[in-house]
Every structure is written in structure tokens, then in C-alpha cells.
Amino acid sequence: MVHSGSVSNIPRDLVKALLEVGVEYIPGQVLCQAFPADPHYALGPAKSVRLSPPPADPAQPFSSPECPKHAAEEAVVISGRKLARQIREETRADVEQWVSTGNRRPHLSVILVGENPASHSYVLNKTRAAADVGISSETILKHSEISEEELLDLIYKLNTDPRVDGLLVQLPLPDHIDERTVCNAVAPNKDVDGFHVVNVGRLCLDQPTMLPATPWGVWEIIKRTGIPTFGKNVVVAGRSKNVGMPIAMLLHTDGRHERPGGDATVTISHRYTPKEQLCQHTKIADIVVAAAGIPNLITADMIKEGAAVIDVGINRVQDPITGKSRLVGDVDFEAVKKKAGFITPVPGGVGPMTVAMLLKNTVKAAKSVLQFPPERIRMAVAS
């Protein structure tokens, strides 16, 4: 276990090595001067590391300056796959404990409309992951010409089916179907995507709710990696109601509330934010979350030394050398990792975490943790 006042107090090459061997990093209040050759490092048993200050000079009070970044250092690349595996193991244990006490196995229903290859791939990943943790699931396929009324009828049927714990409608939907109407049709206590207006409202009020899976995944990446948020500057590039806005809400809200937040100072940018203005904000940001859907939006010159960069973007581009398409994020990964303190890759970063958090929401739904009076739901949707 590593304790420090902030991420920047410990050289990133050390943190990277510790994370790779499974050492947990927890920010604390222990002051330290930490360098790889520092004789005050003491390796203890059971993969633990204790950091102690150098012997005190009676004439000179001990202080803990920020450790300088060496030119050869690169960012710690956060493996979303490893973190997702950890969360799935937790969920599997939770499911087995739930079933062992005589409860029905959690069940997830997915409605998939049309023939979008990406949507089919995402749904397959979700159902495979559900099976891996012991959640039963079904995928209900509907043709792209289905009417909005027919789709809503199906949703209402699943809302009232006691065998269905979690329900999601894979987005995007065909143009003739209103996505907001469909999201609000899913019962809030079965809304494992966290898109219903009631769940969004409870998120904004810092109340327990079904958190949207991708923003929750970003939150878990930050917290489980030990990246501090309290009093830090954060930039969220992207203001979508399903990703950018919820991420900003989680990071800026009060850590003392019923649903604790990150207590950060958050700036949200969007498509009309001038690039030079965006640069001004990112250059002083301790954390940058890129969720705009624009390849290479965040470049190395926009990042301050040691910042944490979380890439939520998923963009398919053509490789100029091979001519084949490949997935990239919103961040110039190779350049930014030479300057950042932490960075997530694409693929293999936020994506696996999204699926993992969806499974946790399904278990939450099965346990009926959230109960909403039907009349209040109708009033919220109508308004």
C-alpha cells in the first residue's frame, strides 16, 4: 500500500511498477520525498511499500516539495481491462452470495433494433460479460422499421415482467424513433443504463440512483487508481447528457452528500468552445476527460506535466499505412503519454469499465435497492 499527499509526490515510474505487480495505491497524508534511489524506501512483506520521511534536522523543519518529472518518464497507462476484471470478480461474488441465500438469479433484457454492426458487437460483449458473472440475459432483436409505438409496448411489457431485473435499449435508434421518449419509458428501477429522467435527476441531486455506466466507469478508474479529485481542476471535453454531463456531475459534487462526489472544480467544453480557450483550461487541469468524439482533440501541448488524462472517445479512422480502419480515442495517445502522469488507452480503457458498471447496475436492480413510487415516475416523465 502506498501513501502520499498527492500523485505528483511519487515518481510515476515507481507508481507504474507498483500497479503492475498489484500494489494498491491510496492517497493519504504521509509526507515524503520519493525518488527511485531514495534510501528511505523500505520494501515490506505482502507487496506493501512504506514511505517514511528522512531523518528530521532539528534546525530545519521537514517539508515535502513536489518531485520533479524526469524527461524519460512516461505516463502510467491505466488498464481498463484489469480494473474491469476486478469489478467483475466483485460482481460475480455478489451474485453468488445473492443466489445462495435463496434469491432468483439476476436477469438482464436487452432490446436491439436494426442491423448496426457496432451495436450488435456491443450487445454481444454485454451479454457475454453478464454470463461470466452469473447474470442471465436475453437479447430481443427487432427490425429497424419497428414503429415507436410497438417499441414502447415491448418496453412496458418488460417493465411489468417480474423476471426482468435490468432492461436496456441499445442506442442509437433509427431516426423515426425518439430516443428520449424511449429512455423515459424504461422503468427507473430497471434502467441499468441510467438514462431515465428520474435517475438523471437523482444523479444531479447527489442521491443514490442508477448511475450511467460510462461516467460511473470513469469515476471508478479515477478512484481505484488513486488519482485525487478534492480541490483539483478538471476539464470535461464534451457535454452529452449520457456521458459528459454525468461525468462533470460526479466529479464536482460534494463528497459529504448521500451520493458522494469528487469535490473538484470542473470546466465543461463543447463544440462551440474555441480551441484556444479549451487549451487555456486544459493547461491548468489536473484531470482531463476527453468525451467529445473528435480524434486527436487533446494534444500534448494542451496538457500540463503530470496531469491525468481519461479518454472516453471511440472513433473509427483509417490507418494511413495499412489502409485498414482502427479505433482511436479523442487523445493523441503516443504524444500525450510522454507528458501526462496517468492516461487511459483506446481500446482497453474506459470501454471495458462501461460493461463492468452495467453489470453492477443489474445486480442493484435485482436487489430492488431503488424503489420509485409509480405516480411520481409518471409526473416526472410528463413534465
mmCIF file of C-alpha atoms in Angstrom:
data_model
loop_
_atom_site.group_PDB
_atom_site.id
_atom_site.type_symbol
_atom_site.label_atom_id
_atom_site.label_comp_id
_atom_site.label_asym_id
_atom_site.label_seq_id
_atom_site.Cartn_x
_atom_site.Cartn_y
_atom_site.Cartn_z
ATOM 1 C CA MET A 1 0.000 0.000 0.000
ATOM 2 C CA VAL A 2 1.446 3.372 -0.947
ATOM 3 C CA HIS A 3 0.583 6.533 0.962
ATOM 4 C CA SER A 4 1.304 10.043 -0.256
ATOM 5 C CA GLY A 5 -0.113 13.545 -0.130
ATOM 6 C CA SER A 6 -0.667 13.601 -3.903
ATOM 7 C CA VAL A 7 0.112 11.638 -7.054
ATOM 8 C CA SER A 8 2.858 14.073 -8.006
ATOM 9 C CA ASN A 9 4.765 13.315 -4.771
ATOM 10 C CA ILE A 10 5.738 9.896 -6.107
ATOM 11 C CA PRO A 11 7.659 9.388 -9.373
ATOM 12 C CA ARG A 12 5.370 7.908 -11.973
ATOM 13 C CA ASP A 13 7.778 5.150 -12.964
ATOM 14 C CA LEU A 14 7.542 3.846 -9.382
ATOM 15 C CA VAL A 15 3.730 4.087 -9.284
ATOM 16 C CA LYS A 16 3.592 2.304 -12.652
ATOM 17 C CA ALA A 17 5.787 -0.528 -11.382
ATOM 18 C CA LEU A 18 3.734 -0.863 -8.203
ATOM 19 C CA LEU A 19 0.424 -1.000 -10.075
ATOM 20 C CA GLU A 20 1.812 -3.645 -12.439
ATOM 21 C CA VAL A 21 2.595 -6.003 -9.547
ATOM 22 C CA GLY A 22 -0.783 -5.442 -7.937
ATOM 23 C CA VAL A 23 0.146 -2.956 -5.203
ATOM 24 C CA GLU A 24 -2.808 -0.776 -4.227
ATOM 25 C CA TYR A 25 -2.203 2.986 -4.373
ATOM 26 C CA ILE A 26 -4.145 5.043 -1.828
ATOM 27 C CA PRO A 27 -3.620 8.801 -1.489
ATOM 28 C CA GLY A 28 -3.074 9.727 2.140
ATOM 29 C CA GLN A 29 -1.496 12.399 4.256
ATOM 30 C CA VAL A 30 2.004 10.969 4.791
ATOM 31 C CA LEU A 31 4.642 13.430 3.669
ATOM 32 C CA CYS A 32 7.505 12.026 1.656
ATOM 33 C CA GLN A 33 10.372 12.847 -0.606
ATOM 34 C CA ALA A 34 10.282 9.994 -3.071
ATOM 35 C CA PHE A 35 12.928 9.169 -5.629
ATOM 36 C CA PRO A 36 13.852 5.750 -7.044
ATOM 37 C CA ALA A 37 17.266 5.816 -5.367
ATOM 38 C CA ASP A 38 15.991 7.234 -2.062
ATOM 39 C CA PRO A 39 17.315 5.104 0.842
ATOM 40 C CA HIS A 40 14.119 5.846 2.788
ATOM 41 C CA TYR A 41 12.116 3.447 0.610
ATOM 42 C CA ALA A 42 11.515 0.290 2.644
ATOM 43 C CA LEU A 43 10.030 -2.728 0.912
ATOM 44 C CA GLY A 44 7.897 -4.708 3.319
ATOM 45 C CA PRO A 45 6.203 -8.090 3.029
ATOM 46 C CA ALA A 46 2.985 -8.909 1.154
ATOM 47 C CA LYS A 47 3.586 -6.462 -1.655
ATOM 48 C CA SER A 48 3.445 -3.409 0.575
ATOM 49 C CA VAL A 49 5.553 -0.290 0.374
ATOM 50 C CA ARG A 50 6.074 2.074 3.258
ATOM 51 C CA LEU A 51 7.316 5.563 2.701
ATOM 52 C CA SER A 52 8.888 7.415 5.593
ATOM 53 C CA PRO A 53 10.402 10.887 5.724
ATOM 54 C CA PRO A 54 14.156 11.306 6.003
ATOM 55 C CA PRO A 55 15.585 11.878 9.493
ATOM 56 C CA ALA A 56 14.487 15.276 10.765
ATOM 57 C CA ASP A 57 17.009 18.072 11.060
ATOM 58 C CA PRO A 58 16.206 19.869 14.362
ATOM 59 C CA ALA A 59 17.232 23.163 12.807
ATOM 60 C CA GLN A 60 15.276 22.618 9.603
ATOM 61 C CA PRO A 61 11.554 21.641 9.627
ATOM 62 C CA PHE A 62 10.727 18.831 7.234
ATOM 63 C CA SER A 63 8.885 19.777 4.053
ATOM 64 C CA SER A 64 7.667 17.789 1.065
ATOM 65 C CA PRO A 65 8.338 19.577 -2.220
ATOM 66 C CA GLU A 66 6.801 18.359 -5.467
ATOM 67 C CA CYS A 67 9.038 15.727 -7.030
ATOM 68 C CA PRO A 68 10.331 16.782 -10.457
ATOM 69 C CA LYS A 69 9.390 14.732 -13.529
ATOM 70 C CA HIS A 70 12.338 13.161 -15.276
ATOM 71 C CA ALA A 71 12.437 13.596 -19.048
ATOM 72 C CA ALA A 72 12.498 9.844 -19.670
ATOM 73 C CA GLU A 73 9.335 9.187 -17.651
ATOM 74 C CA GLU A 74 6.070 8.336 -19.366
ATOM 75 C CA ALA A 75 2.557 8.247 -18.039
ATOM 76 C CA VAL A 76 1.192 5.280 -16.134
ATOM 77 C CA VAL A 77 -1.094 3.598 -18.682
ATOM 78 C CA ILE A 78 -4.237 2.615 -16.787
ATOM 79 C CA SER A 79 -5.554 -0.743 -17.904
ATOM 80 C CA GLY A 80 -9.338 -0.574 -18.001
ATOM 81 C CA ARG A 81 -9.359 -4.297 -18.710
ATOM 82 C CA LYS A 82 -7.590 -5.108 -15.436
ATOM 83 C CA LEU A 83 -9.847 -2.828 -13.408
ATOM 84 C CA ALA A 84 -12.930 -4.244 -15.158
ATOM 85 C CA ARG A 85 -11.811 -7.785 -14.302
ATOM 86 C CA GLN A 86 -11.524 -6.759 -10.669
ATOM 87 C CA ILE A 87 -15.040 -5.268 -10.686
ATOM 88 C CA ARG A 88 -16.473 -8.296 -12.470
ATOM 89 C CA GLU A 89 -14.946 -10.565 -9.827
ATOM 90 C CA GLU A 90 -16.616 -8.442 -7.156
ATOM 91 C CA THR A 91 -19.923 -8.656 -9.042
ATOM 92 C CA ARG A 92 -19.620 -12.429 -9.509
ATOM 93 C CA ALA A 93 -19.112 -12.871 -5.770
ATOM 94 C CA ASP A 94 -22.066 -10.557 -5.097
ATOM 95 C CA VAL A 95 -24.315 -12.543 -7.455
ATOM 96 C CA GLU A 96 -23.349 -15.900 -5.943
ATOM 97 C CA GLN A 97 -23.930 -14.607 -2.423
ATOM 98 C CA TRP A 98 -27.341 -13.272 -3.507
ATOM 99 C CA VAL A 99 -28.351 -16.567 -5.147
ATOM 100 C CA SER A 100 -27.006 -18.687 -2.282
ATOM 101 C CA THR A 101 -29.453 -17.034 0.114
ATOM 102 C CA GLY A 102 -32.408 -18.256 -1.954
ATOM 103 C CA ASN A 103 -32.900 -15.321 -4.324
ATOM 104 C CA ARG A 104 -33.531 -15.596 -8.046
ATOM 105 C CA ARG A 105 -30.530 -15.105 -10.335
ATOM 106 C CA PRO A 106 -30.417 -11.517 -11.726
ATOM 107 C CA HIS A 107 -31.737 -11.192 -15.284
ATOM 108 C CA LEU A 108 -30.907 -8.575 -17.932
ATOM 109 C CA SER A 109 -33.056 -7.949 -21.017
ATOM 110 C CA VAL A 110 -31.565 -6.067 -23.973
ATOM 111 C CA ILE A 111 -33.614 -4.672 -26.855
ATOM 112 C CA LEU A 112 -31.597 -4.337 -30.071
ATOM 113 C CA VAL A 113 -33.198 -2.514 -33.000
ATOM 114 C CA GLY A 114 -31.797 -2.708 -36.530
ATOM 115 C CA GLU A 115 -28.614 -4.105 -38.039
ATOM 116 C CA ASN A 116 -25.957 -1.639 -36.832
ATOM 117 C CA PRO A 117 -22.777 -3.804 -36.637
ATOM 118 C CA ALA A 118 -21.295 -1.772 -33.797
ATOM 119 C CA SER A 119 -24.497 -2.095 -31.750
ATOM 120 C CA HIS A 120 -24.578 -5.858 -32.302
ATOM 121 C CA SER A 121 -20.953 -6.102 -31.182
ATOM 122 C CA TYR A 122 -21.602 -4.014 -28.043
ATOM 123 C CA VAL A 123 -24.635 -6.079 -27.090
ATOM 124 C CA LEU A 124 -22.741 -9.337 -27.577
ATOM 125 C CA ASN A 125 -19.993 -8.059 -25.259
ATOM 126 C CA LYS A 126 -22.579 -7.128 -22.635
ATOM 127 C CA THR A 127 -24.385 -10.480 -22.684
ATOM 128 C CA ARG A 128 -21.114 -12.441 -22.608
ATOM 129 C CA ALA A 129 -19.935 -10.377 -19.635
ATOM 130 C CA ALA A 130 -23.277 -10.972 -17.903
ATOM 131 C CA ALA A 131 -22.908 -14.728 -18.309
ATOM 132 C CA ASP A 132 -19.346 -14.520 -16.967
ATOM 133 C CA VAL A 133 -20.547 -13.090 -13.634
ATOM 134 C CA GLY A 134 -23.610 -15.326 -13.341
ATOM 135 C CA ILE A 135 -26.282 -12.934 -14.634
ATOM 136 C CA SER A 136 -28.786 -14.460 -17.058
ATOM 137 C CA SER A 137 -29.660 -12.362 -20.103
ATOM 138 C CA GLU A 138 -31.648 -12.234 -23.309
ATOM 139 C CA THR A 139 -31.342 -10.138 -26.456
ATOM 140 C CA ILE A 140 -34.599 -9.188 -28.159
ATOM 141 C CA LEU A 141 -33.973 -8.369 -31.830
ATOM 142 C CA LYS A 142 -36.318 -6.012 -33.680
ATOM 143 C CA HIS A 143 -36.151 -4.823 -37.291
ATOM 144 C CA SER A 144 -35.267 -1.196 -37.998
ATOM 145 C CA GLU A 145 -38.782 -0.470 -39.335
ATOM 146 C CA ILE A 146 -40.417 -1.108 -35.961
ATOM 147 C CA SER A 147 -42.690 1.770 -35.001
ATOM 148 C CA GLU A 148 -42.083 3.817 -31.872
ATOM 149 C CA GLU A 149 -45.437 2.658 -30.504
ATOM 150 C CA GLU A 150 -44.527 -1.016 -30.970
ATOM 151 C CA LEU A 151 -41.186 -0.477 -29.257
ATOM 152 C CA LEU A 152 -42.843 1.313 -26.324
ATOM 153 C CA ASP A 153 -45.352 -1.527 -25.974
ATOM 154 C CA LEU A 154 -42.486 -4.009 -25.720
ATOM 155 C CA ILE A 155 -40.745 -1.874 -23.092
ATOM 156 C CA TYR A 156 -43.907 -1.617 -20.988
ATOM 157 C CA LYS A 157 -44.311 -5.408 -21.182
ATOM 158 C CA LEU A 158 -40.763 -5.940 -19.892
ATOM 159 C CA ASN A 159 -41.250 -3.253 -17.223
ATOM 160 C CA THR A 160 -44.037 -5.320 -15.706
ATOM 161 C CA ASP A 161 -42.342 -8.705 -16.124
ATOM 162 C CA PRO A 162 -41.175 -9.768 -12.629
ATOM 163 C CA ARG A 163 -38.486 -11.999 -14.151
ATOM 164 C CA VAL A 164 -36.720 -8.986 -15.679
ATOM 165 C CA ASP A 165 -34.435 -7.084 -13.291
ATOM 166 C CA GLY A 166 -32.446 -4.904 -15.680
ATOM 167 C CA LEU A 167 -33.617 -3.502 -19.020
ATOM 168 C CA LEU A 168 -31.760 -1.513 -21.636
ATOM 169 C CA VAL A 169 -32.487 -0.398 -25.169
ATOM 170 C CA GLN A 170 -29.274 -0.279 -27.190
ATOM 171 C CA LEU A 171 -28.623 3.157 -28.708
ATOM 172 C CA PRO A 172 -28.599 4.635 -31.304
ATOM 173 C CA LEU A 173 -32.126 4.017 -32.567
ATOM 174 C CA PRO A 174 -33.489 4.595 -36.097
ATOM 175 C CA ASP A 175 -34.234 8.234 -36.911
ATOM 176 C CA HIS A 176 -38.014 7.824 -36.751
ATOM 177 C CA ILE A 177 -37.860 6.839 -33.058
ATOM 178 C CA ASP A 178 -37.348 9.485 -30.367
ATOM 179 C CA GLU A 179 -34.560 8.290 -28.055
ATOM 180 C CA ARG A 180 -35.603 10.462 -25.103
ATOM 181 C CA THR A 181 -39.148 9.057 -25.205
ATOM 182 C CA VAL A 182 -37.749 5.523 -25.253
ATOM 183 C CA CYS A 183 -35.288 6.142 -22.401
ATOM 184 C CA ASN A 184 -38.074 7.589 -20.256
ATOM 185 C CA ALA A 185 -40.271 4.579 -20.992
ATOM 186 C CA VAL A 186 -37.900 2.169 -19.198
ATOM 187 C CA ALA A 187 -38.850 1.793 -15.526
ATOM 188 C CA PRO A 188 -36.274 3.745 -13.442
ATOM 189 C CA ASN A 189 -35.663 0.795 -11.110
ATOM 190 C CA LYS A 190 -34.820 -1.394 -14.160
ATOM 191 C CA ASP A 191 -32.951 1.351 -16.053
ATOM 192 C CA VAL A 192 -29.433 -0.115 -15.934
ATOM 193 C CA ASP A 193 -28.231 2.496 -18.455
ATOM 194 C CA GLY A 194 -29.162 5.276 -16.006
ATOM 195 C CA PHE A 195 -30.806 7.348 -18.759
ATOM 196 C CA HIS A 196 -34.328 7.797 -17.321
ATOM 197 C CA VAL A 197 -35.129 11.385 -16.322
ATOM 198 C CA VAL A 198 -35.693 10.291 -12.703
ATOM 199 C CA ASN A 199 -32.254 8.682 -12.496
ATOM 200 C CA VAL A 200 -30.630 11.691 -14.155
ATOM 201 C CA GLY A 201 -32.366 13.998 -11.688
ATOM 202 C CA ARG A 202 -31.274 11.954 -8.684
ATOM 203 C CA LEU A 203 -27.700 11.982 -10.009
ATOM 204 C CA CYS A 204 -27.815 15.797 -10.163
ATOM 205 C CA LEU A 205 -29.169 15.934 -6.602
ATOM 206 C CA ASP A 206 -26.373 13.677 -5.259
ATOM 207 C CA GLN A 207 -28.863 10.940 -4.362
ATOM 208 C CA PRO A 208 -28.438 7.168 -4.797
ATOM 209 C CA THR A 209 -29.503 6.184 -8.305
ATOM 210 C CA MET A 210 -28.682 4.081 -11.337
ATOM 211 C CA LEU A 211 -25.508 5.817 -12.485
ATOM 212 C CA PRO A 212 -24.862 5.848 -16.255
ATOM 213 C CA ALA A 213 -22.342 3.086 -16.902
ATOM 214 C CA THR A 214 -19.673 5.058 -18.786
ATOM 215 C CA PRO A 215 -19.490 8.011 -16.338
ATOM 216 C CA TRP A 216 -19.501 5.559 -13.429
ATOM 217 C CA GLY A 217 -16.669 3.690 -15.141
ATOM 218 C CA VAL A 218 -14.653 6.907 -15.439
ATOM 219 C CA TRP A 219 -15.294 7.617 -11.735
ATOM 220 C CA GLU A 220 -14.092 4.142 -10.755
ATOM 221 C CA ILE A 221 -10.959 4.471 -12.916
ATOM 222 C CA ILE A 222 -10.058 7.704 -11.144
ATOM 223 C CA LYS A 223 -10.836 6.441 -7.649
ATOM 224 C CA ARG A 224 -9.327 2.963 -7.958
ATOM 225 C CA THR A 225 -6.137 4.337 -9.480
ATOM 226 C CA GLY A 226 -5.758 6.769 -6.578
ATOM 227 C CA ILE A 227 -5.970 9.977 -8.602
ATOM 228 C CA PRO A 228 -7.048 12.734 -6.180
ATOM 229 C CA THR A 229 -10.015 14.955 -7.111
ATOM 230 C CA PHE A 230 -10.548 17.041 -3.964
ATOM 231 C CA GLY A 231 -9.882 20.690 -4.835
ATOM 232 C CA LYS A 232 -8.407 19.753 -8.222
ATOM 233 C CA ASN A 233 -9.051 21.387 -11.591
ATOM 234 C CA VAL A 234 -10.859 19.165 -14.094
ATOM 235 C CA VAL A 235 -11.772 19.719 -17.739
ATOM 236 C CA VAL A 236 -14.502 17.588 -19.330
ATOM 237 C CA ALA A 237 -14.399 17.962 -23.116
ATOM 238 C CA GLY A 238 -17.925 17.049 -24.190
ATOM 239 C CA ARG A 239 -21.366 17.884 -22.802
ATOM 240 C CA SER A 240 -23.536 14.945 -23.891
ATOM 241 C CA LYS A 241 -26.355 14.128 -21.496
ATOM 242 C CA ASN A 242 -25.289 10.466 -21.297
ATOM 243 C CA VAL A 243 -21.524 10.934 -20.816
ATOM 244 C CA GLY A 244 -20.034 14.432 -20.458
ATOM 245 C CA MET A 245 -22.673 15.941 -18.185
ATOM 246 C CA PRO A 246 -22.849 12.983 -15.743
ATOM 247 C CA ILE A 247 -19.041 12.811 -15.522
ATOM 248 C CA ALA A 248 -18.931 16.502 -14.623
ATOM 249 C CA MET A 249 -21.674 15.996 -12.018
ATOM 250 C CA LEU A 250 -19.850 13.107 -10.349
ATOM 251 C CA LEU A 251 -16.564 14.968 -10.191
ATOM 252 C CA HIS A 252 -17.730 18.363 -8.950
ATOM 253 C CA THR A 253 -20.374 17.477 -6.365
ATOM 254 C CA ASP A 254 -19.942 17.398 -2.586
ATOM 255 C CA GLY A 255 -18.096 14.422 -1.159
ATOM 256 C CA ARG A 256 -20.174 14.639 2.044
ATOM 257 C CA HIS A 257 -23.507 14.091 0.305
ATOM 258 C CA GLU A 258 -25.644 10.939 0.153
ATOM 259 C CA ARG A 259 -24.059 10.037 -3.184
ATOM 260 C CA PRO A 260 -20.508 11.378 -2.631
ATOM 261 C CA GLY A 261 -18.895 13.453 -5.360
ATOM 262 C CA GLY A 262 -15.323 14.393 -6.162
ATOM 263 C CA ASP A 263 -15.200 17.979 -4.825
ATOM 264 C CA ALA A 264 -13.308 19.113 -7.944
ATOM 265 C CA THR A 265 -13.603 22.398 -9.844
ATOM 266 C CA VAL A 266 -14.967 21.301 -13.226
ATOM 267 C CA THR A 267 -14.966 23.117 -16.558
ATOM 268 C CA ILE A 268 -17.109 21.692 -19.392
ATOM 269 C CA SER A 269 -16.239 22.436 -23.004
ATOM 270 C CA HIS A 270 -18.278 21.685 -26.126
ATOM 271 C CA ARG A 271 -18.284 22.037 -29.908
ATOM 272 C CA TYR A 272 -18.545 25.833 -29.732
ATOM 273 C CA THR A 273 -15.660 26.266 -27.279
ATOM 274 C CA PRO A 274 -12.817 27.920 -29.258
ATOM 275 C CA LYS A 275 -9.751 25.675 -29.384
ATOM 276 C CA GLU A 276 -7.507 28.357 -27.883
ATOM 277 C CA GLN A 277 -9.936 28.728 -24.958
ATOM 278 C CA LEU A 278 -10.014 24.961 -24.463
ATOM 279 C CA CYS A 279 -6.195 24.987 -24.346
ATOM 280 C CA GLN A 280 -6.220 27.630 -21.617
ATOM 281 C CA HIS A 281 -8.353 25.376 -19.448
ATOM 282 C CA THR A 282 -6.578 22.077 -20.145
ATOM 283 C CA LYS A 283 -3.129 23.559 -19.478
ATOM 284 C CA ILE A 284 -4.064 24.154 -15.829
ATOM 285 C CA ALA A 285 -6.156 20.996 -15.410
ATOM 286 C CA ASP A 286 -5.083 18.227 -13.063
ATOM 287 C CA ILE A 287 -7.519 15.862 -14.809
ATOM 288 C CA VAL A 288 -8.697 15.998 -18.426
ATOM 289 C CA VAL A 289 -11.637 13.817 -19.501
ATOM 290 C CA ALA A 290 -11.974 13.704 -23.294
ATOM 291 C CA ALA A 291 -15.509 12.729 -24.344
ATOM 292 C CA ALA A 292 -16.186 14.753 -27.480
ATOM 293 C CA GLY A 293 -15.898 12.111 -30.209
ATOM 294 C CA ILE A 294 -13.173 14.035 -32.062
ATOM 295 C CA PRO A 295 -9.930 12.157 -32.892
ATOM 296 C CA ASN A 296 -6.763 13.866 -31.573
ATOM 297 C CA LEU A 297 -8.738 16.677 -29.939
ATOM 298 C CA ILE A 298 -6.346 16.629 -26.972
ATOM 299 C CA THR A 299 -2.690 17.003 -27.925
ATOM 300 C CA ALA A 300 0.488 17.072 -25.849
ATOM 301 C CA ASP A 301 0.845 20.859 -25.962
ATOM 302 C CA MET A 302 -2.551 21.157 -24.241
ATOM 303 C CA ILE A 303 -1.608 19.068 -21.185
ATOM 304 C CA LYS A 304 0.344 20.120 -18.127
ATOM 305 C CA GLU A 305 3.110 17.896 -16.774
ATOM 306 C CA GLY A 306 1.763 15.056 -14.675
ATOM 307 C CA ALA A 307 -1.933 15.519 -15.459
ATOM 308 C CA ALA A 308 -4.306 12.537 -15.551
ATOM 309 C CA VAL A 309 -5.935 12.063 -18.962
ATOM 310 C CA ILE A 310 -9.047 9.875 -19.288
ATOM 311 C CA ASP A 311 -10.000 9.156 -22.904
ATOM 312 C CA VAL A 312 -13.681 8.284 -23.374
ATOM 313 C CA GLY A 313 -13.713 8.825 -27.149
ATOM 314 C CA ILE A 314 -14.297 5.934 -29.547
ATOM 315 C CA ASN A 315 -13.583 6.891 -33.160
ATOM 316 C CA ARG A 316 -13.017 4.644 -36.146
ATOM 317 C CA VAL A 317 -10.354 6.040 -38.500
ATOM 318 C CA GLN A 318 -8.420 4.696 -41.460
ATOM 319 C CA ASP A 319 -4.801 3.819 -40.799
ATOM 320 C CA PRO A 320 -2.691 5.804 -43.330
ATOM 321 C CA ILE A 321 -0.112 2.986 -43.561
ATOM 322 C CA THR A 322 -2.227 -0.178 -43.691
ATOM 323 C CA GLY A 323 -5.393 1.375 -45.083
ATOM 324 C CA LYS A 324 -7.414 -0.578 -42.534
ATOM 325 C CA SER A 325 -9.804 1.012 -40.048
ATOM 326 C CA ARG A 326 -8.826 1.136 -36.384
ATOM 327 C CA LEU A 327 -10.208 2.523 -33.149
ATOM 328 C CA VAL A 328 -8.734 5.659 -31.619
ATOM 329 C CA GLY A 329 -9.822 7.975 -28.843
ATOM 330 C CA ASP A 330 -10.026 11.751 -28.553
ATOM 331 C CA VAL A 331 -6.429 11.971 -27.284
ATOM 332 C CA ASP A 332 -3.141 11.868 -29.212
ATOM 333 C CA PHE A 333 -2.102 8.915 -27.075
ATOM 334 C CA GLU A 334 1.557 8.442 -28.065
ATOM 335 C CA ALA A 335 2.439 12.122 -27.633
ATOM 336 C CA VAL A 336 0.340 12.822 -24.541
ATOM 337 C CA LYS A 337 1.614 9.786 -22.593
ATOM 338 C CA LYS A 338 5.118 11.328 -22.654
ATOM 339 C CA LYS A 339 3.829 14.291 -20.676
ATOM 340 C CA ALA A 340 0.855 13.079 -18.624
ATOM 341 C CA GLY A 341 1.014 11.339 -15.250
ATOM 342 C CA PHE A 342 -1.781 8.847 -15.985
ATOM 343 C CA ILE A 343 -3.563 8.016 -19.228
ATOM 344 C CA THR A 344 -6.151 5.529 -20.462
ATOM 345 C CA PRO A 345 -5.740 3.798 -23.835
ATOM 346 C CA VAL A 346 -8.322 3.257 -26.588
ATOM 347 C CA PRO A 347 -9.270 0.467 -26.844
ATOM 348 C CA GLY A 348 -8.796 -1.134 -23.447
ATOM 349 C CA GLY A 349 -9.501 1.843 -21.217
ATOM 350 C CA VAL A 350 -12.980 3.157 -20.468
ATOM 351 C CA GLY A 351 -14.807 0.643 -22.710
ATOM 352 C CA PRO A 352 -14.386 -2.472 -20.518
ATOM 353 C CA MET A 353 -15.304 -0.397 -17.468
ATOM 354 C CA THR A 354 -18.621 0.615 -19.051
ATOM 355 C CA VAL A 355 -19.657 -3.027 -19.353
ATOM 356 C CA ALA A 356 -18.478 -3.807 -15.813
ATOM 357 C CA MET A 357 -20.549 -0.997 -14.306
ATOM 358 C CA LEU A 358 -23.603 -2.078 -16.310
ATOM 359 C CA LEU A 359 -23.378 -5.452 -14.561
ATOM 360 C CA LYS A 360 -23.196 -3.788 -11.144
ATOM 361 C CA ASN A 361 -26.340 -1.805 -12.008
ATOM 362 C CA THR A 362 -28.096 -5.053 -12.950
ATOM 363 C CA VAL A 363 -27.327 -6.559 -9.550
ATOM 364 C CA LYS A 364 -28.516 -3.346 -7.895
ATOM 365 C CA ALA A 365 -31.778 -3.631 -9.841
ATOM 366 C CA ALA A 366 -32.198 -7.289 -8.837
ATOM 367 C CA LYS A 367 -31.825 -6.392 -5.187
ATOM 368 C CA SER A 368 -34.501 -3.692 -5.572
ATOM 369 C CA VAL A 369 -32.170 -1.194 -3.940
ATOM 370 C CA LEU A 370 -34.017 1.696 -5.595
ATOM 371 C CA GLN A 371 -37.767 1.984 -5.259
ATOM 372 C CA PHE A 372 -39.740 4.705 -7.040
ATOM 373 C CA PRO A 373 -43.490 5.295 -6.499
ATOM 374 C CA PRO A 374 -45.187 4.867 -9.934
ATOM 375 C CA GLU A 375 -47.197 8.075 -9.637
ATOM 376 C CA ARG A 376 -44.036 10.129 -9.121
ATOM 377 C CA ILE A 377 -42.429 8.484 -12.154
ATOM 378 C CA ARG A 378 -45.418 9.416 -14.321
ATOM 379 C CA MET A 379 -45.301 13.001 -13.084
ATOM 380 C CA ALA A 380 -41.562 13.299 -13.794
ATOM 381 C CA VAL A 381 -41.863 11.904 -17.311
ATOM 382 C CA ALA A 382 -44.899 14.072 -18.107
ATOM 383 C CA SER A 383 -43.115 17.220 -17.040
#
